[in-house]
Coordinates of C-alpha atoms in Angstrom, one line a residue:
Chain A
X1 CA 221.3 -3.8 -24.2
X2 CA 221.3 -1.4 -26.9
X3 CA 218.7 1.4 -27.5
X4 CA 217.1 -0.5 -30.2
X5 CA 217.0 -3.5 -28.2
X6 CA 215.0 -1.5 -25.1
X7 CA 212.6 0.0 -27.8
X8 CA 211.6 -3.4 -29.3
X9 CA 212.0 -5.3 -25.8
X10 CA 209.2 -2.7 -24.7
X11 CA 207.2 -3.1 -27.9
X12 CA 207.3 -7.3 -27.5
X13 CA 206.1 -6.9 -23.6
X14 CA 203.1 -4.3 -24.8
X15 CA 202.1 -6.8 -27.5
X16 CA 202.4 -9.6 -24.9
X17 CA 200.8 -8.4 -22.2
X18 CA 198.2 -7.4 -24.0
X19 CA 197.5 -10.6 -25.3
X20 CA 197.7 -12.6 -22.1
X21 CA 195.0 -9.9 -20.2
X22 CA 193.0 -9.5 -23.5
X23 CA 193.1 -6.0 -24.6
X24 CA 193.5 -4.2 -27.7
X25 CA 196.6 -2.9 -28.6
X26 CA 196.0 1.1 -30.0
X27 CA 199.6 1.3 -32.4
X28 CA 202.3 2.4 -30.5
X29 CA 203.6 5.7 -31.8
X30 CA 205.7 8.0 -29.8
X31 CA 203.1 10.3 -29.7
X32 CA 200.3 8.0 -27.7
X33 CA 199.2 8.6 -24.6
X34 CA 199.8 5.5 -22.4
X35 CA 196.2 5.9 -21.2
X36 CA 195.1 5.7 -24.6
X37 CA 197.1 2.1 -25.3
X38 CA 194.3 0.2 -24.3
X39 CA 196.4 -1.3 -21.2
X40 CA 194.9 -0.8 -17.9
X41 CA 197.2 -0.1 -14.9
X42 CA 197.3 -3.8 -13.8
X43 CA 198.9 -4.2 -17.4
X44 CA 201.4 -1.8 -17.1
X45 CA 202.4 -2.9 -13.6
X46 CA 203.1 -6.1 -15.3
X47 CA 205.0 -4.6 -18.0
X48 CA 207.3 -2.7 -15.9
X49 CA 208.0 -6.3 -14.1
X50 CA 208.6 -7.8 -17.0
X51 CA 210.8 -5.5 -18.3
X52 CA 212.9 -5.3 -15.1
X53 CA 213.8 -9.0 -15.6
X54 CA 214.4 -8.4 -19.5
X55 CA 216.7 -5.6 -19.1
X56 CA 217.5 -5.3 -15.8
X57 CA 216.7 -2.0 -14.5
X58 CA 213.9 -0.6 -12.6
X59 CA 213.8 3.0 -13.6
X60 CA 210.9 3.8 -11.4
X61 CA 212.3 2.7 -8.5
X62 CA 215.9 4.4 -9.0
X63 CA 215.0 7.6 -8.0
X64 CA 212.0 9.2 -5.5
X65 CA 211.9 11.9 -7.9
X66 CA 211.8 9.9 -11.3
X67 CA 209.3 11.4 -13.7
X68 CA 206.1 10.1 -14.6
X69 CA 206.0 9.2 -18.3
X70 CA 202.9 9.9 -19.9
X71 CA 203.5 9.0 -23.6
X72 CA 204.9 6.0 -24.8
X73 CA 208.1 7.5 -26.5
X74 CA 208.7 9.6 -22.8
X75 CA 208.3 5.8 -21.3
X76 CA 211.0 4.3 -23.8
X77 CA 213.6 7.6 -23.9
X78 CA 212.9 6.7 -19.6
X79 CA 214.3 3.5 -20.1
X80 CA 216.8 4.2 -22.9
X81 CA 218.3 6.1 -20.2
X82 CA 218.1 4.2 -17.3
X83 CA 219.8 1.1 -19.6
X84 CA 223.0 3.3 -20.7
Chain B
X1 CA 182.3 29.7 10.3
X2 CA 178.9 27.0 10.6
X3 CA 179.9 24.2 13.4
X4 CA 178.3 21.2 12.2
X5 CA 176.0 19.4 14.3
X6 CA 177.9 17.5 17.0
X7 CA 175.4 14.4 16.4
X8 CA 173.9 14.3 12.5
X9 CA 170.5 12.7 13.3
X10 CA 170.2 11.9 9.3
X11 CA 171.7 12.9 6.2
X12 CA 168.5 14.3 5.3
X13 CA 167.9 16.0 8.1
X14 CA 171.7 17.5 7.9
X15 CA 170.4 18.9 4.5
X16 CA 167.2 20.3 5.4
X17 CA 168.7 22.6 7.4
X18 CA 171.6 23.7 5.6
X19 CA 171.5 27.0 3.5
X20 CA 171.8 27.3 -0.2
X21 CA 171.0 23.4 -0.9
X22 CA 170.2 24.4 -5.0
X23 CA 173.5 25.5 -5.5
X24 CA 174.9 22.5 -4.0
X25 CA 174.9 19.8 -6.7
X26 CA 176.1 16.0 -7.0
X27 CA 176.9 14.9 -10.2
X28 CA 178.7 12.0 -12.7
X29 CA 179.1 11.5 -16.1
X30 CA 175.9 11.6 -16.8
X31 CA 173.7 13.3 -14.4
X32 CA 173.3 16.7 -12.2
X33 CA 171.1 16.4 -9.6
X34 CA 170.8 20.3 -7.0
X35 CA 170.7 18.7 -3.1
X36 CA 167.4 20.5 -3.2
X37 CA 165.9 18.1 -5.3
X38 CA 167.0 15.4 -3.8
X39 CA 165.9 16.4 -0.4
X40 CA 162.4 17.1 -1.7
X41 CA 161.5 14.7 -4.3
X42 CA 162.4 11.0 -3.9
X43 CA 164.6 8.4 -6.1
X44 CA 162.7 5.5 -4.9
X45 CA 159.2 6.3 -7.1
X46 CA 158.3 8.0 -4.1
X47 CA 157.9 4.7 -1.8
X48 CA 160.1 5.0 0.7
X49 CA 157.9 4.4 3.3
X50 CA 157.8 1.0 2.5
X51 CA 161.6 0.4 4.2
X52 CA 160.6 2.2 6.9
X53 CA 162.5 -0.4 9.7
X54 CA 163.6 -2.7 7.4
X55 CA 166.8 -3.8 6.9
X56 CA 168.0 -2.9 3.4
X57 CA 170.7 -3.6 0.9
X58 CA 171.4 -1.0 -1.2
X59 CA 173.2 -2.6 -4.7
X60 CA 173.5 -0.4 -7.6
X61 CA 175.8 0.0 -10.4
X62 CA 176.7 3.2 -9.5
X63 CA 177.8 5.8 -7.3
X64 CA 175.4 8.2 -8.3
X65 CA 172.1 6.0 -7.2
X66 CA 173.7 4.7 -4.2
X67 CA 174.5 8.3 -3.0
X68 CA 171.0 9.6 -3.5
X69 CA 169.6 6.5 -2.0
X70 CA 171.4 7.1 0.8
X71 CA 170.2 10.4 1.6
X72 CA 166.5 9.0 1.2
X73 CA 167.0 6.0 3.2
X74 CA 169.3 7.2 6.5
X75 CA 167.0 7.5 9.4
X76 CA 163.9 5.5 7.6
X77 CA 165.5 2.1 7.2
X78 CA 166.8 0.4 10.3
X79 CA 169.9 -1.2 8.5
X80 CA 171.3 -0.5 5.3
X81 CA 174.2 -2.4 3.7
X82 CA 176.2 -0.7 1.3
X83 CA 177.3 -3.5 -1.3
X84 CA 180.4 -2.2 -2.7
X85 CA 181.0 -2.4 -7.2
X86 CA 181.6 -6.1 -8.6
X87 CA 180.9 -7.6 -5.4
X88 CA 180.4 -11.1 -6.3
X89 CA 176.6 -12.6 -6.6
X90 CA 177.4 -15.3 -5.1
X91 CA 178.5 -13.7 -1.5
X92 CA 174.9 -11.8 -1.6
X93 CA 172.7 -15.1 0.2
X94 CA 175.3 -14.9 2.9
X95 CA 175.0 -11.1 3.2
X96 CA 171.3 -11.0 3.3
X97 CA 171.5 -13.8 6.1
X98 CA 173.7 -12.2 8.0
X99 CA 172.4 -8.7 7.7
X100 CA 168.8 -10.3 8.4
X101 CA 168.4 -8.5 5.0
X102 CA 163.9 -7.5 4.4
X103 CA 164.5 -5.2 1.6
X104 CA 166.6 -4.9 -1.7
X105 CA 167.4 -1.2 -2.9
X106 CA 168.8 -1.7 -6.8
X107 CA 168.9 -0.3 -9.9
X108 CA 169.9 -4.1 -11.5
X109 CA 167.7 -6.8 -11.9
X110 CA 170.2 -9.3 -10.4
X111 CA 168.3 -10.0 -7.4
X112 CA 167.0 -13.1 -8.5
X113 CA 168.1 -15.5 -5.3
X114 CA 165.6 -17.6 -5.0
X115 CA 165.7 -17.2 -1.4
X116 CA 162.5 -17.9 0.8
X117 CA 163.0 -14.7 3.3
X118 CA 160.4 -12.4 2.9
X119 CA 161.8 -9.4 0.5
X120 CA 160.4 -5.8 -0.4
X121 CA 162.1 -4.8 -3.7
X122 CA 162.6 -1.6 -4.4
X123 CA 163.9 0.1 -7.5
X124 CA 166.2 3.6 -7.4
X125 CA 166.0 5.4 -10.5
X126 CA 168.2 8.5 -11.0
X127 CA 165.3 10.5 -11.5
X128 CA 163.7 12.4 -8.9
X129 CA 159.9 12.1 -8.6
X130 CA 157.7 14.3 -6.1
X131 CA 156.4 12.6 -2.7
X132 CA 158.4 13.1 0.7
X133 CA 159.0 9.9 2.7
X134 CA 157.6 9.5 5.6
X135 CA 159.9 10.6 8.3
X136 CA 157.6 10.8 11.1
X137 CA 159.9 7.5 13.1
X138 CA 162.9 7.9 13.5
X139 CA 165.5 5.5 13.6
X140 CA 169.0 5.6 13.7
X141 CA 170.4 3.6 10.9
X142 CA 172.9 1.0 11.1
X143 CA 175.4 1.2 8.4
X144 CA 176.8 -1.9 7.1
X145 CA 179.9 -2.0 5.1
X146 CA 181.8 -5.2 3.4
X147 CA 185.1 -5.6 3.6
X148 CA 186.9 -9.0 2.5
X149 CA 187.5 -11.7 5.0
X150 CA 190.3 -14.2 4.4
X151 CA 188.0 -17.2 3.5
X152 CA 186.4 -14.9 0.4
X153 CA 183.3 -14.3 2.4
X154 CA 182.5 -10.7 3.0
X155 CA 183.4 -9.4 6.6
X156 CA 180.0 -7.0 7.5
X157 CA 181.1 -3.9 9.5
X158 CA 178.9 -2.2 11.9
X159 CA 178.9 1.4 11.7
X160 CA 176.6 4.3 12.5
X161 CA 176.5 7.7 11.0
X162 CA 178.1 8.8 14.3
X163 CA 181.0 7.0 13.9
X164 CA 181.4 7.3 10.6
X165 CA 181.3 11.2 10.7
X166 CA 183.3 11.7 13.8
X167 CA 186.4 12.7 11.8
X168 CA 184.7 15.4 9.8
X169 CA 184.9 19.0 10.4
X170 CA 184.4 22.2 8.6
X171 CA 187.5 23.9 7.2
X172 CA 189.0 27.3 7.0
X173 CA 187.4 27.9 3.5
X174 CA 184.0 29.0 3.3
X175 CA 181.7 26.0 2.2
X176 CA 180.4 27.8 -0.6
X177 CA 184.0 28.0 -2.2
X178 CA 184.5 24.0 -2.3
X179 CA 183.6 21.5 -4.4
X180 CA 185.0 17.3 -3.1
X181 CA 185.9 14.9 -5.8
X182 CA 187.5 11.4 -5.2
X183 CA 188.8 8.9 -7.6
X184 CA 187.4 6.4 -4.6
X185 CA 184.3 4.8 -4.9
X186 CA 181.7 6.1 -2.6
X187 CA 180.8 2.2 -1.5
X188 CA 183.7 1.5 0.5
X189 CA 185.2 3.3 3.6
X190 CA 187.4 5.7 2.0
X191 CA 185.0 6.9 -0.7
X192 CA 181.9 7.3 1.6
X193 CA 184.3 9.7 4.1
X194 CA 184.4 11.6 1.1
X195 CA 180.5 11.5 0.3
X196 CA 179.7 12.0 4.1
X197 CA 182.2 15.2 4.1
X198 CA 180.5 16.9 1.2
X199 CA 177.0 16.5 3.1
X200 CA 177.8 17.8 5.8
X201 CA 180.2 20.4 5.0
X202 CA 177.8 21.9 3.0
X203 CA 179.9 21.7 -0.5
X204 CA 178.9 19.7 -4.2
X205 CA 180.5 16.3 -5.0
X206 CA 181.6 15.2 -8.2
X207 CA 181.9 11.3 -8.6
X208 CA 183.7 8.7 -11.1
X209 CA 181.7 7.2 -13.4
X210 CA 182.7 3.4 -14.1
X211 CA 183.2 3.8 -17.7
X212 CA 185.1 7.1 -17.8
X213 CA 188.5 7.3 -18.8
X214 CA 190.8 8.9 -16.4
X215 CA 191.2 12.0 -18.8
X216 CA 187.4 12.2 -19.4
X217 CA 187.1 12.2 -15.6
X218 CA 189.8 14.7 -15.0
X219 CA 188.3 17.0 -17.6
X220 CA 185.0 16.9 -16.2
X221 CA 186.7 17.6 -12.6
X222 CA 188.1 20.8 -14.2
X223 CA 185.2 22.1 -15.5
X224 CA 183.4 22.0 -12.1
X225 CA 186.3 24.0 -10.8
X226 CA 186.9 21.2 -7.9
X227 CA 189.1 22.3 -5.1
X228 CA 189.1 18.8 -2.9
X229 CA 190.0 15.8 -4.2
X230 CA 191.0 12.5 -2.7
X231 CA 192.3 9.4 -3.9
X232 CA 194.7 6.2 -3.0
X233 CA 198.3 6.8 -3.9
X234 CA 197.2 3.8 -6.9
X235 CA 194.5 6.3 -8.0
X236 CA 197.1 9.6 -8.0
X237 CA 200.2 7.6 -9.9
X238 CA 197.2 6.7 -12.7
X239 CA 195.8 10.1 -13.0
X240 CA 199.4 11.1 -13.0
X241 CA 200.2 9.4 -16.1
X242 CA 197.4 11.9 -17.6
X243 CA 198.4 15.0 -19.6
X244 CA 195.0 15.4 -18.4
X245 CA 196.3 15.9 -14.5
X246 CA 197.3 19.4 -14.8
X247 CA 193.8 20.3 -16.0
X248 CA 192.8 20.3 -12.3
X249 CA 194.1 22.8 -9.7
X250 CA 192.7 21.6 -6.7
X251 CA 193.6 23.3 -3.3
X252 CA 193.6 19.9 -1.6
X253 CA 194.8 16.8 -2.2
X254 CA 194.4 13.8 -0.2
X255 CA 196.1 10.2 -0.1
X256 CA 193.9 7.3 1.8
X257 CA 193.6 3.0 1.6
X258 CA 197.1 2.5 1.2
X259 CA 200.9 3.2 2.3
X260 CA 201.4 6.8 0.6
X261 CA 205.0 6.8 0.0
X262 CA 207.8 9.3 -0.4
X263 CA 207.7 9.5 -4.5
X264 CA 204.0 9.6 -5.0
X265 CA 204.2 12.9 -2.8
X266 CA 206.7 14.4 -4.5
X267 CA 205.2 13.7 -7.6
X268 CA 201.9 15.5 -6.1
X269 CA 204.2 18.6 -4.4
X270 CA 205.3 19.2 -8.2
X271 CA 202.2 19.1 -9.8
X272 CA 200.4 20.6 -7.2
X273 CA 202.7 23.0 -5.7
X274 CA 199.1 25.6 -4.6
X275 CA 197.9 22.8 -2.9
X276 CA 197.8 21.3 0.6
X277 CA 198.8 17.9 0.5
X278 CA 197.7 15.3 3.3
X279 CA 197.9 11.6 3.6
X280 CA 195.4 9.9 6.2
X281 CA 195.5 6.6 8.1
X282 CA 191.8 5.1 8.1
X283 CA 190.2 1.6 7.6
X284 CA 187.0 0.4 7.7
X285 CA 187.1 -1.2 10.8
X286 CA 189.6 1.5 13.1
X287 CA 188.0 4.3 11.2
X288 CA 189.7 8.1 10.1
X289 CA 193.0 7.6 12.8
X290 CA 195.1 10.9 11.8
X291 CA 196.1 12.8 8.8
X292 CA 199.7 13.7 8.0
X293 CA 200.4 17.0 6.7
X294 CA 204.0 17.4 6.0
X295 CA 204.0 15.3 2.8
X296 CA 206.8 13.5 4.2
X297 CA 205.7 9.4 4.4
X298 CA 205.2 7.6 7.8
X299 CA 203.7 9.7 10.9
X300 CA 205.5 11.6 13.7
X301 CA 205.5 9.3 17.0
X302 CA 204.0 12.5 18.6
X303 CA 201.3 11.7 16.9
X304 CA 200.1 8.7 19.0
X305 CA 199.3 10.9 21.8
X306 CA 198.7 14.1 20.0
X307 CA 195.8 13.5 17.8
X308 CA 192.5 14.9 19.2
X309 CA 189.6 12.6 19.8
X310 CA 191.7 9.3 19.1
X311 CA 193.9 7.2 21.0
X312 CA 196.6 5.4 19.4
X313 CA 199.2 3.0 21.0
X314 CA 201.7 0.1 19.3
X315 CA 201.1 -3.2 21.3
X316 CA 203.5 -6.1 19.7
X317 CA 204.8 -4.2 16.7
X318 CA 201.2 -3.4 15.3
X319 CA 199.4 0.2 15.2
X320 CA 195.9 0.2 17.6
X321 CA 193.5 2.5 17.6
X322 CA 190.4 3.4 19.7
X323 CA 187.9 6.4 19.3
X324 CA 184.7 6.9 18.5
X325 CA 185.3 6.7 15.0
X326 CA 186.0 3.2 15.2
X327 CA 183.4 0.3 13.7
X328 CA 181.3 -1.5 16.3
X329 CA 181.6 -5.0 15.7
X330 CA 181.3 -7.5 12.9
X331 CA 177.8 -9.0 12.3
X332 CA 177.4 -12.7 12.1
X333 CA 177.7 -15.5 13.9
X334 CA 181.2 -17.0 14.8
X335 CA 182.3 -13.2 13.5
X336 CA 185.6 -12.4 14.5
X337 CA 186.2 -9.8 16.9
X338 CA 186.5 -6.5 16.1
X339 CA 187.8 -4.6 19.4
X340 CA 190.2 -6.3 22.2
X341 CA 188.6 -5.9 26.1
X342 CA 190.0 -2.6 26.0
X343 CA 188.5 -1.3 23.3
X344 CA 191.5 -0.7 21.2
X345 CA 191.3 -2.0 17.4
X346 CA 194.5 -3.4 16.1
X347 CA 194.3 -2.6 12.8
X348 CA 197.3 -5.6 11.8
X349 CA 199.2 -3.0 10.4
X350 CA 203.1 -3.2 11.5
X351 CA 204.7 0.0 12.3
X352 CA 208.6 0.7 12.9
X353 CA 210.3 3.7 15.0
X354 CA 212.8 5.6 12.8
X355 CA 214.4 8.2 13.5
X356 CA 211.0 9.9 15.9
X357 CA 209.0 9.2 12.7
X358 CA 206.6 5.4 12.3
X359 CA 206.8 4.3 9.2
X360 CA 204.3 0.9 8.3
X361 CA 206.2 -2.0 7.3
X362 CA 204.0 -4.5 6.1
X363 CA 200.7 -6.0 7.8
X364 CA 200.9 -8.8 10.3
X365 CA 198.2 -11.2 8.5
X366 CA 200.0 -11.3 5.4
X367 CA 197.4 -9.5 3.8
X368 CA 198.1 -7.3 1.5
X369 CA 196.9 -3.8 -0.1
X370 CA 196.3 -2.9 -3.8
X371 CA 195.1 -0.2 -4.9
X372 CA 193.0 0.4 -1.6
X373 CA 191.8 -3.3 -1.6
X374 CA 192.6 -5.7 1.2
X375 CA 194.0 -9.2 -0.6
X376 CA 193.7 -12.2 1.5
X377 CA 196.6 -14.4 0.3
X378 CA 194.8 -17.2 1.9
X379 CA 191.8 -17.0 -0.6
X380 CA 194.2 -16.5 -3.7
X381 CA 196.6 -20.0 -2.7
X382 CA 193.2 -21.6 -2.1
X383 CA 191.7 -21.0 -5.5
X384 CA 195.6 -22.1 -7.0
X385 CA 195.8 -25.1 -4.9
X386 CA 192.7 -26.6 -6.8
X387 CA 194.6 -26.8 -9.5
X388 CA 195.8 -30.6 -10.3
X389 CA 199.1 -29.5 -11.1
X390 CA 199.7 -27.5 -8.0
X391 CA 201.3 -29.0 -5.0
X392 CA 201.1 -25.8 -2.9
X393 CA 201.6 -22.1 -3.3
X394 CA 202.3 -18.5 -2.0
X395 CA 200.6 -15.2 -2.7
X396 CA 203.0 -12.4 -2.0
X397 CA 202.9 -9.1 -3.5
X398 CA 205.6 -7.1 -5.4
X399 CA 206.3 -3.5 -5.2
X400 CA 205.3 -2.0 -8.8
X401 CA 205.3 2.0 -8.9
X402 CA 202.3 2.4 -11.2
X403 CA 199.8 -0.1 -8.9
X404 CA 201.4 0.2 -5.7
X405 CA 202.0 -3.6 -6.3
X406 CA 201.5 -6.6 -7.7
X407 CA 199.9 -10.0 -6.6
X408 CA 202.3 -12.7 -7.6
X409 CA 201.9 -16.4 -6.8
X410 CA 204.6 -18.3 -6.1
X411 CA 203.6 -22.3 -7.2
X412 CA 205.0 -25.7 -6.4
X413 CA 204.4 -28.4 -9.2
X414 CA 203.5 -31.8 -7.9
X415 CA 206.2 -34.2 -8.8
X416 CA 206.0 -37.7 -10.7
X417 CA 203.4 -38.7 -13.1
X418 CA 200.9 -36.1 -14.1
X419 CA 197.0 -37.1 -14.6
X420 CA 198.5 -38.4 -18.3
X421 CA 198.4 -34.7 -19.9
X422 CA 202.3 -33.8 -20.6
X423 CA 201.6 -29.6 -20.2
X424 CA 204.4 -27.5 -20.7
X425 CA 204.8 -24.6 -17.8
X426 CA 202.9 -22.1 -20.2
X427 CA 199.7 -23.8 -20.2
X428 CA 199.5 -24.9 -16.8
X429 CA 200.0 -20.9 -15.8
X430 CA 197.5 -19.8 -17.7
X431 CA 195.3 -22.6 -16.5
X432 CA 195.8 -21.1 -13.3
X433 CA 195.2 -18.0 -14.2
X434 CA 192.1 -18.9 -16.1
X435 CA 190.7 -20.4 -12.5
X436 CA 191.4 -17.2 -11.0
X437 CA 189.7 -15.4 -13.3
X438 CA 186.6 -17.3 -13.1
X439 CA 186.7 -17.3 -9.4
X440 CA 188.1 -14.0 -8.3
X441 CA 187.8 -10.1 -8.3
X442 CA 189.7 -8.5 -10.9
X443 CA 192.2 -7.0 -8.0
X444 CA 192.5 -10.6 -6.7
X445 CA 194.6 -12.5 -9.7
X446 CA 197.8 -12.7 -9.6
X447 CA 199.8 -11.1 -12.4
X448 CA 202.6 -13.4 -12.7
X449 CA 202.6 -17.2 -11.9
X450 CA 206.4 -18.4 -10.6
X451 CA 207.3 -22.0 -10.5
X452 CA 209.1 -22.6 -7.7
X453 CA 210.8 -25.5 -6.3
X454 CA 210.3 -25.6 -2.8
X455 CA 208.1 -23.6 -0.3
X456 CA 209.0 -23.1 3.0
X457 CA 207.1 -24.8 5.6
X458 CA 207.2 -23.3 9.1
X459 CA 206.6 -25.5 12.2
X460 CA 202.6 -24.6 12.2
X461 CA 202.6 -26.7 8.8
X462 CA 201.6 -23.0 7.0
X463 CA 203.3 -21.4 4.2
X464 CA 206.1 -19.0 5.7
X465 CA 204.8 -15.9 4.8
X466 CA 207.8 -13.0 4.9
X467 CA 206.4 -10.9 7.4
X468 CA 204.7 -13.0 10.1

């Protein structure tokens, strides 16, 4: 999967997952905090399922030491890398 | 160094005789109250001697009020039950039988049961009004906590303030210089250590407020200069994901409520590299067991037989525990027991030897943990199985780094004709999920629903769960 592909892959499962545990979606710039999306931490533990099946890595799991991402363009650049 | 009292009468009486109690301050969001005040004025419109002996459930929809009641009500009320946040209305008749509940202590005007008992109803305001209660009987208060039970009724665990407090000592740092904070709520076990610790340790106590972000709360944490701060690993990989986590530079941070595992600690050593880092072993029922101090995950098998004041031992793969820490027993009738003959609690948790060091591999009961919550898988599957589509399920849970994990349902369809509705997969998950929603906690439903072909059935006619 390409780097564009990741980006909009994560963009689909934020706009999904938001709609299936009713939430409003805060527009996802790099810049946002992932606190300030307007998913709750049940969401995101759904997103990063989700996207483990779509593109078939678990960066959070690969390492003990992997960073925390606290913005959404630190969480895609996380799994930009983790897909190459 | 002050030794605390070997034997707390009362939390009041703790505070009555500890120094400097109007510097000593609890506060939220939105209130500061000095421990003076509240050991001098009252938060029940001064009518606390009216639950003198009774037997009282304390509901309100915050920490705040619960933890000033508190301090009113231990040592006047014979019983109080602590009814934990969004615990569900319709569990409370079976709670105030049980409990033999004479007395409701709320802030909410949910209480309207219908029930025939006899009730005193008492409203807890956060502000303070003048008039001392009546302390001239004392008794020494049974504290009731909840904890889920794997049919969806509430288990109801004895405690005293004895056992509760056994763990708690004062540290190296003077009292004066500390102020406790916990992400935890201050209802259940591993938030009311915290509470307990900051009463009798002689420190202030910041809480959570429910509708606080986790920046807003961190924020506010940093401005009171907090040096304590406690939290289940869930709790620390949320605040985590905060710019907001390096306003606080707390001196210690400790991991309760759930498996505290290698990454969330080093993500805790590198934000946090002042402080001390500790992850405990406690449950409501076995009480505070140990505390681990190397940051490493598991325990050191010296520890079974080195830990002061509490016997541990592993009987069929599972961690038991006895001290006095430990609850009582479970109130009810037909209430399962608590303790074997020997007085050990097994706490279901499965332990395995590597390498000199135990490290917990899964629970024996299936049940699972997230975010500090105990998950029947039982009560999950039964709420699923209602479903006319469902031919039988499995609740299991999935590792996730940001929650800990995930409740996910595994679901058989029934074969052959339908009742007539031709559904595609889509709709009958989130007709599940709908059901769960409507008749489960938050924490409870499952956050993916996987159809599955085939179960498999072990020779007991159950479910095979993967680690029975």
């Amino acid at each position: 999967m390409n780097q564009i592909d990741v980006r909009s892959e994560i963009i689909a499962q934020f706009n999904q997952v938001a709609r299936e545990q009713d939430k409003r979606l805060t527009p996802l710039t790099d810049q946002l905090e992932l606190l300030d999306s307007g998913l709750d931490s049940v969401c995101f533990a759904i997103v990063v399922s989700r996207l483990e099946e779509a593109i078939g890595v678990d960066p959070f799991a690969a390492s003990e030491d992997a960073v925390i991402p606290v913005t959404f363009g630190e969480l895609v650049s996380f799994y930009e890398n983790a897909a190459k | 160094m002050k030794m605390l009292q070997s034997n707390p009468t009362s939390l009041w009486s703790v505070l009555k005789e500890s120094d400097n109690l109007s510097g000593r301050f609890l506060l939220d969001a939105d209130s500061r109250v000095a421990m003076s005040d509240l050991v001098e004025g009252s938060v029940l419109y001064g009518r606390g001697k009216e639950l003198q002996g009774r037997s009282v459930l304390l509901t309100t929809n915050d920490q705040f009020t619960t933890a000033s009641a508190l301090i009113e009500l231990d040592g006047v009320a014979r019983r109080i039950v602590l009814c934990p946040p969004d615990f569900p209305l319709e569990h409370f008749p079976y709670v105030i039988d049980t409990a033999e509940v004479d007395a409701i202590v709320s802030n909410h005007a949910a209480m309207r049961l219908g029930k025939p008992r006899p009730m005193y109803f008492s409203p807890v305001s956060r502000t303070i009004v003048a008039g001392d209660t009546d302390r001239s009987t004392h008794h020494a208060t049974e504290w009731v906590l909840l904890t889920s039970g794997t049919t969806g009724l509430p288990k109801l665990v004895v405690h005293t303030l004895e056992s509760l407090t056994g763990a708690i000592q004062a540290g190296k740092t003077p009292a004066e210089n500390i102020v406790w904070s916990t992400f935890y709520d201050i209802r259940r076990y591993g938030g009311l250590q915290i509470f307990l610790r900051a009463i009798l340790t002689g420190t202030s106590l910041v809480l959570t407020s429910a509708h606080e972000s986790t920046a807003n709360f961190l924020a506010r944490a940093a401005a009171h200069r907090i040096t304590h701060i406690s939290g289940t690993p869930s709790h620390w990989r949320r605040a985590l994901m905060s710019p907001s986590a390096r306003r606080i530079s707390p001196e210690y941070v400790r991991l309760s409520g759930e498996i505290a595992d290698q990454s969330i600690l080093n993500h805790l050593r590198a934000m946090y590299p002042q402080a001390r880092i500790a992850h405990a072993f406690a449950s409501t029922e076995a009480g505070v067991a140990f505390e681990v101090n190397d940051a490493i995950a598991g325990f050191e098998a010296k520890a079974l037989e080195c830990t002061p004041g509490v016997e541990m031992k592993v009987e069929d793969r599972t961690l038991r525990i006895r001290s006095t820490r430990t609850a009582s027993c479970y109130l009810g009738e037909n209430a399962p027991i608590l303790k074997g003959d020997d007085g050990f609690v097994d706490t279901g948790d499965i332990v395995e030897l590597r390498e000199g060091r135990y490290c917990f591999a899964g629970r024996r009961d299936g049940v699972i943990n997230i975010g500090g919550l105990k998950v029947y898988p039982e009560e999950i599957e039964a709420v699923i199985n209602r479903h006319p589509q469902v031919q039988m399920s499995l609740v299991r849970t999935k590792k996730n780094p940001i929650t800990g994990a995930l409740v996910i349902a595994d679901v058989v369809r029934k074969a052959g004709p339908n009742d007539g509705r031709d559904l595609s997969a889509s709709a009958i998950q989130d007709d599940i999920l709908l059901l769960c929603r409507e008749a489960l906690s938050p924490h409870k439903v499952p956050a993916a629903i996987n159809f599955v072909p085939e179960l498999v059935v072990g020779e007991s006619g159950k479910v095979m769960r993967r680690s029975a």
